[in-house]
Coordinates of C-alpha atoms in Angstrom, one line a residue:
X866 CA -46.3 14.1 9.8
X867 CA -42.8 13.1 10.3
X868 CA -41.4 16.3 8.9
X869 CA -43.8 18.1 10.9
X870 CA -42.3 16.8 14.2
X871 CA -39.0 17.1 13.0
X872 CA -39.3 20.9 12.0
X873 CA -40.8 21.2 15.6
X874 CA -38.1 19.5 17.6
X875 CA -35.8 21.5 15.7
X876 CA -37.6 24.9 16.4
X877 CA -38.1 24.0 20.5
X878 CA -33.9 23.0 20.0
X879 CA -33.2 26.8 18.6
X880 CA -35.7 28.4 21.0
X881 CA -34.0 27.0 23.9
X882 CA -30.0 27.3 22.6
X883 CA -31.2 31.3 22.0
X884 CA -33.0 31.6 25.4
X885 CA -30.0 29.9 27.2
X886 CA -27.8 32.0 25.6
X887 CA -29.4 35.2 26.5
X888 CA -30.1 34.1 30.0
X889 CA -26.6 32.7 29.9
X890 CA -25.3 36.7 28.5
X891 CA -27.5 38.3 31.5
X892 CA -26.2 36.4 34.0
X893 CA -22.7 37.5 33.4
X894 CA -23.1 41.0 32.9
X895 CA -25.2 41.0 35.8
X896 CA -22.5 38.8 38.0
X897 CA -20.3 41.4 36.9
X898 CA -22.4 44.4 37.6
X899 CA -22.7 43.1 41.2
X900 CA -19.1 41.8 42.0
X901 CA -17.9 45.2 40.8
X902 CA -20.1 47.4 43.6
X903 CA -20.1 44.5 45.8
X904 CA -16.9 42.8 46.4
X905 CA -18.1 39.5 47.9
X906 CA -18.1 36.2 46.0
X907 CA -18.8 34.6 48.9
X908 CA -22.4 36.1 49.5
X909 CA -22.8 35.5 45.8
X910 CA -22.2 32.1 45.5
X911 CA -24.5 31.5 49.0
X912 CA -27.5 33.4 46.7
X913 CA -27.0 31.4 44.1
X914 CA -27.1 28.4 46.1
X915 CA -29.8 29.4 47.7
X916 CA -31.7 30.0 44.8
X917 CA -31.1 25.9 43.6
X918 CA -32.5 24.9 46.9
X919 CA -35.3 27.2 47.6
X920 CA -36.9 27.1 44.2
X921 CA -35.9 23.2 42.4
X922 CA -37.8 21.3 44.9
X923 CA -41.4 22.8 43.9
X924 CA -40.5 23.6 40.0
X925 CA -39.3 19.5 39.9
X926 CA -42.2 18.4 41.4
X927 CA -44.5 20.9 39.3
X928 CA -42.7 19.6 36.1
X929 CA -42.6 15.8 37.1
X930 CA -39.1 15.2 37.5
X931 CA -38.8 11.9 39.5
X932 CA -38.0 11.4 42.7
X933 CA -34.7 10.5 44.5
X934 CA -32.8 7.7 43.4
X935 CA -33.3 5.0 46.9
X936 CA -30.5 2.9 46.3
X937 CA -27.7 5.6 47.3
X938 CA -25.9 4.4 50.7
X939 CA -24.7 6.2 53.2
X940 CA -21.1 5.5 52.1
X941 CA -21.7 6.1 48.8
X942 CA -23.1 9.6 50.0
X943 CA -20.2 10.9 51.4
X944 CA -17.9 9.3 49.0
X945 CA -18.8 10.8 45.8
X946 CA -21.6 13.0 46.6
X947 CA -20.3 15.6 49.4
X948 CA -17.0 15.4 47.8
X949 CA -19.3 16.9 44.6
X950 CA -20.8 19.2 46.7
X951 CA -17.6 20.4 48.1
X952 CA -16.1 21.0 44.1
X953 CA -19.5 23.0 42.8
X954 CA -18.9 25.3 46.2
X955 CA -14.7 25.5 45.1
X956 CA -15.9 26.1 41.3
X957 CA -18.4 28.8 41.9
X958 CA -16.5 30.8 44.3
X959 CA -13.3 31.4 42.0
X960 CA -15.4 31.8 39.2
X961 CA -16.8 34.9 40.8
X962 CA -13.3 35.8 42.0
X963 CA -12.2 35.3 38.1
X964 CA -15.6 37.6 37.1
X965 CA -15.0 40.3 39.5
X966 CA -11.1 40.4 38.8
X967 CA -11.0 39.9 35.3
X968 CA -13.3 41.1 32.5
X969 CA -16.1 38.2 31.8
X970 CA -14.5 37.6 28.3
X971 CA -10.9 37.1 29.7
X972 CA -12.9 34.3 32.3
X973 CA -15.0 32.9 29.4
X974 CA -11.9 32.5 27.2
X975 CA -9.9 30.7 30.3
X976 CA -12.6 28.6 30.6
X977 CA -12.3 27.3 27.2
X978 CA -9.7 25.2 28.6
X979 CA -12.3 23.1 30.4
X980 CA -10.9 19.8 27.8
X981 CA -7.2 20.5 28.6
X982 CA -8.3 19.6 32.4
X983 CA -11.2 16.9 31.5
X984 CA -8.3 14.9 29.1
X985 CA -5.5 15.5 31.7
X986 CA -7.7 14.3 34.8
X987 CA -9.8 11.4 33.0
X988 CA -6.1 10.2 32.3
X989 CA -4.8 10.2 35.8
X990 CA -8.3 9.4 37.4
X991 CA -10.1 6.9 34.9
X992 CA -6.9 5.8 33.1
X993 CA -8.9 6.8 29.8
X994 CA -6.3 7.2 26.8
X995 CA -7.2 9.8 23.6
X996 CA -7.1 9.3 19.8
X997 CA -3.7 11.5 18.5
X998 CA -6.9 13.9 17.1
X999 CA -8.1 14.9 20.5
X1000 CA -4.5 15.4 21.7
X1001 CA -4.5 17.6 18.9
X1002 CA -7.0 20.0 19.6
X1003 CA -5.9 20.9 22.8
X1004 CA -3.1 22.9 20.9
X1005 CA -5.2 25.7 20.1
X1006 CA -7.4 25.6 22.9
X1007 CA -4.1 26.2 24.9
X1008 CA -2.4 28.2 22.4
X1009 CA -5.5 30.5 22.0
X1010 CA -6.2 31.4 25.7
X1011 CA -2.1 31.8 26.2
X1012 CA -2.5 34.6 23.3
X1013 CA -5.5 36.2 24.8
X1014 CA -3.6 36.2 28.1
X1015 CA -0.4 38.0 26.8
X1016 CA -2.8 40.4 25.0
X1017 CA -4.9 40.9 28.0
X1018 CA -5.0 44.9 28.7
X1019 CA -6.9 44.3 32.0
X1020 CA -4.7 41.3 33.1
X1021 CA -4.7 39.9 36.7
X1022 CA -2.9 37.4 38.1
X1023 CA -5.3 36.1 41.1
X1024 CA -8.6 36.7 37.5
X1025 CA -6.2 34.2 35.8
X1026 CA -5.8 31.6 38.6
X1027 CA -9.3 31.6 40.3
X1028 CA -10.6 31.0 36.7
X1029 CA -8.1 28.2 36.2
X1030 CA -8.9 26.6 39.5
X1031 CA -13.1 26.7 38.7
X1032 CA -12.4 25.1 35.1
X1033 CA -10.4 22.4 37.1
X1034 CA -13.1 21.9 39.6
X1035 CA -15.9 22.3 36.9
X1036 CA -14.0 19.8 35.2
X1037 CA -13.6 17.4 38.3
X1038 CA -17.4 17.8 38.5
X1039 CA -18.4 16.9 35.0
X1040 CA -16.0 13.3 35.7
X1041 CA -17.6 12.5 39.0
X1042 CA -20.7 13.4 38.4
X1043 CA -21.1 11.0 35.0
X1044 CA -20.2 8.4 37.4
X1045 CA -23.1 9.5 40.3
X1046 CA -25.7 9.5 37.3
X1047 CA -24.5 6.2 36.0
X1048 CA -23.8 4.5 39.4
X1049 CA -27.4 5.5 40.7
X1050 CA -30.0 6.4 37.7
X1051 CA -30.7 9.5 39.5
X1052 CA -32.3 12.4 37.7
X1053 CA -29.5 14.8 36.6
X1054 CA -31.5 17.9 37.7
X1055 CA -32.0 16.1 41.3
X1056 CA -28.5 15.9 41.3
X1057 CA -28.0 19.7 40.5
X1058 CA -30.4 20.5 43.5
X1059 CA -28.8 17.5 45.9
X1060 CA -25.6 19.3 45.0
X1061 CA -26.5 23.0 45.4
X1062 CA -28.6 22.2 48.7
X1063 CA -25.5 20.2 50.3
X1064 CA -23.1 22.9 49.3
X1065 CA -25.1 25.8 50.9
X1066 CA -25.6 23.7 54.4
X1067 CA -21.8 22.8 54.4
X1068 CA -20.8 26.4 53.9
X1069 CA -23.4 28.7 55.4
X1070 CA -21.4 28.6 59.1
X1071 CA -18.0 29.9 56.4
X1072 CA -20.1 32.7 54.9
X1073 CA -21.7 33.5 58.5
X1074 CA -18.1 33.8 60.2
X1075 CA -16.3 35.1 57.3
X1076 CA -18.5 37.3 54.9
X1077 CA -21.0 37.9 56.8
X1078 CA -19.2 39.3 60.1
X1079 CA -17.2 41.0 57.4
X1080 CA -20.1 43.0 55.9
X1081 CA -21.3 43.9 59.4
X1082 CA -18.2 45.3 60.8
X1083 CA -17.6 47.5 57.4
X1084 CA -21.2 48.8 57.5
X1085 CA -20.6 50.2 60.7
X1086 CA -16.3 51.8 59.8
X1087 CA -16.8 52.2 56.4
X1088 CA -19.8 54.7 55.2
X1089 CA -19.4 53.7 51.4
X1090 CA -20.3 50.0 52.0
X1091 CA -23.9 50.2 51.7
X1092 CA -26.3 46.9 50.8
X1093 CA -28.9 49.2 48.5
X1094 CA -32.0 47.9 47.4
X1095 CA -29.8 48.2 44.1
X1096 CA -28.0 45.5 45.2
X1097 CA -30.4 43.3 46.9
X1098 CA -32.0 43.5 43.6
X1099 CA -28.8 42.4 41.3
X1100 CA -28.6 39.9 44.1
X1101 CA -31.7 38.3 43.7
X1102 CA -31.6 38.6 40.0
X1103 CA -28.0 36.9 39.7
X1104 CA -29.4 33.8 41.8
X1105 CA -32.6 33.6 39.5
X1106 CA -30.6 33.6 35.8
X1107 CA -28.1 31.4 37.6
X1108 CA -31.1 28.8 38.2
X1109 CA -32.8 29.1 34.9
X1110 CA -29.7 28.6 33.6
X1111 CA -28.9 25.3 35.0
X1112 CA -32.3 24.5 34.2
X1113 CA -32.2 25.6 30.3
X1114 CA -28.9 24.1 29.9
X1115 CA -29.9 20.5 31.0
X1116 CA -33.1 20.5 29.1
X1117 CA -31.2 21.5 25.9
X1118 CA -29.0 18.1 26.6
X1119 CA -31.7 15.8 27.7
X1120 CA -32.8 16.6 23.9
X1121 CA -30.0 16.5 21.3
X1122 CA -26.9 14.8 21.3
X1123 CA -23.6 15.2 23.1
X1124 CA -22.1 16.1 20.2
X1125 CA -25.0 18.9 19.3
X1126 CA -24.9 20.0 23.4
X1127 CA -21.0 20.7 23.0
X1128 CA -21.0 22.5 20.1
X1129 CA -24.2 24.6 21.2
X1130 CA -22.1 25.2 24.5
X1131 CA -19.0 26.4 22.5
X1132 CA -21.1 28.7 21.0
X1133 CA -22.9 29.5 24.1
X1134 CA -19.3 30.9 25.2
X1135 CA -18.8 33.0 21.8
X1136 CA -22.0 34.6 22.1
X1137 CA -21.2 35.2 26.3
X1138 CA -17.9 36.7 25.1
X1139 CA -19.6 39.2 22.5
X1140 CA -22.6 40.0 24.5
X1141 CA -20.3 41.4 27.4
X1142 CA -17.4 43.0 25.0
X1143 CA -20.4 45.4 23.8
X1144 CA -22.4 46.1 26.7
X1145 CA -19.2 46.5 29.3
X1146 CA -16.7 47.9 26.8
X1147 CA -13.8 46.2 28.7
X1148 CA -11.0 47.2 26.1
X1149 CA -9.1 44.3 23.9
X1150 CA -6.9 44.1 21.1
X1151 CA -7.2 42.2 17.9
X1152 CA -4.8 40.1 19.5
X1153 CA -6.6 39.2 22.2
X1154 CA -9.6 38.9 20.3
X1155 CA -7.6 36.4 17.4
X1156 CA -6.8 34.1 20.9
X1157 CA -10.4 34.1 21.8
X1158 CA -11.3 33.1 18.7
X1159 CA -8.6 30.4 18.3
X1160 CA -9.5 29.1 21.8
X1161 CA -13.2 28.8 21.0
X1162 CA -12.5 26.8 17.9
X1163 CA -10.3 24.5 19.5
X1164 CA -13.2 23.3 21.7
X1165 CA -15.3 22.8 18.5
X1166 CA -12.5 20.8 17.5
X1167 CA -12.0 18.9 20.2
X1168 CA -15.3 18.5 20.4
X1169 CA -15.7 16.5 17.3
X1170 CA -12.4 14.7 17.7
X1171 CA -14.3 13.4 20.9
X1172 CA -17.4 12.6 19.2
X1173 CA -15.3 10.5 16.4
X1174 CA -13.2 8.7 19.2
X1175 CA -16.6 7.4 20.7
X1176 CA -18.1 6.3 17.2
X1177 CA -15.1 4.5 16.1
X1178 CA -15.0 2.9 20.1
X1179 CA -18.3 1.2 19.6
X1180 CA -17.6 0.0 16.3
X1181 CA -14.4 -1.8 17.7
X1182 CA -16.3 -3.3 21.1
X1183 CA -20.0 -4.4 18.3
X1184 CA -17.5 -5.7 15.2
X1185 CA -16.3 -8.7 17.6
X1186 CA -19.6 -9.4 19.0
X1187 CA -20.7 -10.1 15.7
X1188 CA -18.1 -12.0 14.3
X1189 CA -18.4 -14.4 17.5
X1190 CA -22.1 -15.0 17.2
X1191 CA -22.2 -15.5 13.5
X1192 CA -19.2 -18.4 14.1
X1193 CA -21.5 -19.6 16.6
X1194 CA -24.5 -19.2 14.8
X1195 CA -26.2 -17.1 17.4
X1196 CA -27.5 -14.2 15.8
X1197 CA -30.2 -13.4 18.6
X1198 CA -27.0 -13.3 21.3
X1199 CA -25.6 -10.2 19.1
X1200 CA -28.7 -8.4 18.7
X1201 CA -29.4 -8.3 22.4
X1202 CA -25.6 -7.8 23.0
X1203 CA -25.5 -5.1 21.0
X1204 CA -28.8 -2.9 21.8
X1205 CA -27.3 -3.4 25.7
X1206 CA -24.3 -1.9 24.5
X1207 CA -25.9 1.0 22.5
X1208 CA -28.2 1.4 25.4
X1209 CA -25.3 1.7 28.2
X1210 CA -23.6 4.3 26.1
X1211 CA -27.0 6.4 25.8
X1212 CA -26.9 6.2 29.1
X1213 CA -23.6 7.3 30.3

C-alpha cells in the first residue's frame, strides 16, 4: 500500500515538473513572439497582472485555498507588502525588456545568477553568513553567464541590464516574501494574488499616461502599429501561461522539498533554454552554449551546497539541546524542543 502511494506521489511530482516545464517553454516563446511585434512591456506586464487578479480569486476559492491571513496591520501592509508589490511590478517589467531585447536563452542564462544576488543581499539585509561551499558555487554560476555573455552573437547592453535588475528584484522578492509567509501564515498563493492585484492598481494610472497614450497617438501617425486580433490573442495567451505558471510552480513546492523544488527549477531553466534555441533559432556558439551550461550547473551546485548548510545548521542548534536535557534529566523538554525546531524550519 505504501509503495503504491509512493509510486503515485512520485508520478503526480513528474506530471507536474513536465507540465510546468512546458507551460513554463510556451510562455517564453510566446512572450517573445509578442514583445517582438509588439514593443511594449509595459501593456505586458499590466495583462499579466491582470490575469493574477481576475482569475486567482474564483480558482482559490474553487480549490479551497484559505482565506486571508487577519492578523496583518495596516503598518505591516505598507511596510513589507506594497514594498513587495512595488519589486514583482520592477521584476516583471525588465524581464520583458531583457525578453524582447535579448534572445530568451541569453535572459534565462542571466537569470541563473539569481544566488549570486540572494547570498549577496541575505548578507547585507539578514546578516546571514555562507559555508566556504556555497561561496564556492557562485564561481561558475558567475563565470558561466560572463562566458555566455562574451559569446553572445545577439548581445545588448540595455537585454543584459534589465535582466540583471529583474534577477535582483526577483531575488529581493524571494527574501521578503519568506519573511511575509512566516511573519503572517498566509497562504503563499494568496500572497501571489495580494501581490499581483496591488501591483496592477499601483501602476494602472503609469500604463494609462505612459503606454497607453503612447499606443494611441502611434495608431493614429504611424500606419504599421496595428493591435490585430493576432495580438490580442498572444496577449491574452501570454497572461494565461504566465498564471498557470505561478500556479504549477507553487504546487510542485507545496509537495517535495526545497532541495527537490531547486533542482526541478534549475532544470526548469535548461529545458526553457533548449525549448526556445530550437523553435526561435536565435544563433549561438559552442561557447556560449559551454557558459549556459556551466551557469546552469552552478545553480545545481549551489543548490546542494545550500541544502547541506541547512542540515548541518540544525544539527548544531538540536546537538546542544540534547546534551542539556539529558544533564538535566529532562528528556520530554528535548523532544518537544526539538519537533518545535523541526517544525519552524518546515515552516520557513
Amino acid at each position: 500500500m505504501d509503495s503504491r502511494q509512493n509510486n503515485r506521489e512520485v508520478i503526480t511530482v513528474l506530471f507536474l515538473c513536465l507540465l510546468w516545464y512546458a507551460v513554463s517553454s510556451s510562455s517564453n516563446v510566446i512572450g517573445k513572439m509578442l514583445l517582438s511585434e509588439f514593443p511594449y512591456p509595459l501593456t505586458v506586464t499590466i495583462v499579466q497582472l491582470t490575469s493574477i487578479t481576475i482569475y486567482s480569486g474564483p480558482f482559490f476559492n474553487l480549490w479551497g485555498v484559505r482565506k486571508y491571513a487577519s492578523n496583518i496591520t495596516w503598518n505591516y501592509y505598507l511596510r513589507l507588502i506594497v514594498p513587495l508589490a512595488l519589486g514583482k511590478f520592477i521584476a516583471n517589467v525588465f524581464s520583458h525588456v531583457s525578453i524582447w531585447k535579448v534572445p530568451v536563452s541569453y535572459a534565462h542564462t542571466v537569470k541563473a545568477t539569481m544566488p549570486f544576488f540572494t547570498v549577496t543581499l541575505s548578507r547585507i539585509i539578514l546578516k546571514e553568513q555562507q559555508t566556504w561551499t556555497v561561496y564556492l558555487s557562485l564561481v561558475p554560476i558567475v563565470g558561466g553567464v560572463a562566458i555566455a555573455t562574451l559569446t553572445e552573437l545577439s548581445f545588448n547592453i540595455i537585454g543584459l541590464i534589465s535582466a540583471l535588475t529583474s534577477t535582483m528584484a526577483f531575488s529581493l522578492q524571494n527574501i521578503y516574501s519568506k519573511k511575509v509567509l512566516h511573519d503572517t501564515g498566509i497562504h503563499h498563493l494568496r500572497l501571489l494574488h495580494i501581490l499581483g492585484r496591488l501591483a496592477l492598481f499601483m501602476f494602472l494610472p503609469i500604463w494609462v499616461v505612459y503606454d497607453l497614450h503612447s499606443l494611441m497617438y502611434e495608431s493614429r501617425t504611424n500606419p504599421s502599429i496595428d493591435i490585430s486580433y493576432y495580438i490580442l490573442g498572444l496577449l491574452f495567451l501570454d497572461g494565461i501561461l504566465n498564471w498557470f505558471q505561478n500556479i504549477i510552480a507553487f504546487s510542485v513546492l507545496s509537495i517535495v522539498t526545497p532541495l527537490t523544488y531547486a533542482v526541478a527549477s534549475a532544470s526548469k531553466r535548461i529545458f526553457v533554454i533548449g525549448v526556445t534555441l530550437l523553435v526561435l533559432g536565435n544563433p549561438v556558439t559552442w561557447l556560449n552554449i559551454f557558459g549556459m551550461i556551466m551557469a546552469i550547473l552552478g545553480v545545481l551546485y549551489y543548490n546542494k551546497a545550500k541544502y547541506d548548510q541547512r542540515i548541518e545548521k540544525q544539527k548544531t542548534t538540536i546537538l546542544p539541546k540534547y546534551y542539556n536535557t539529558t544533564q538535566n534529566g529532562n528528556s520530554s523538554s528535548f523532544i518537544i524542543n526539538g519537533f518545535a525546531n523541526r517544525h519552524q524550519s518546515f515552516a520557513i
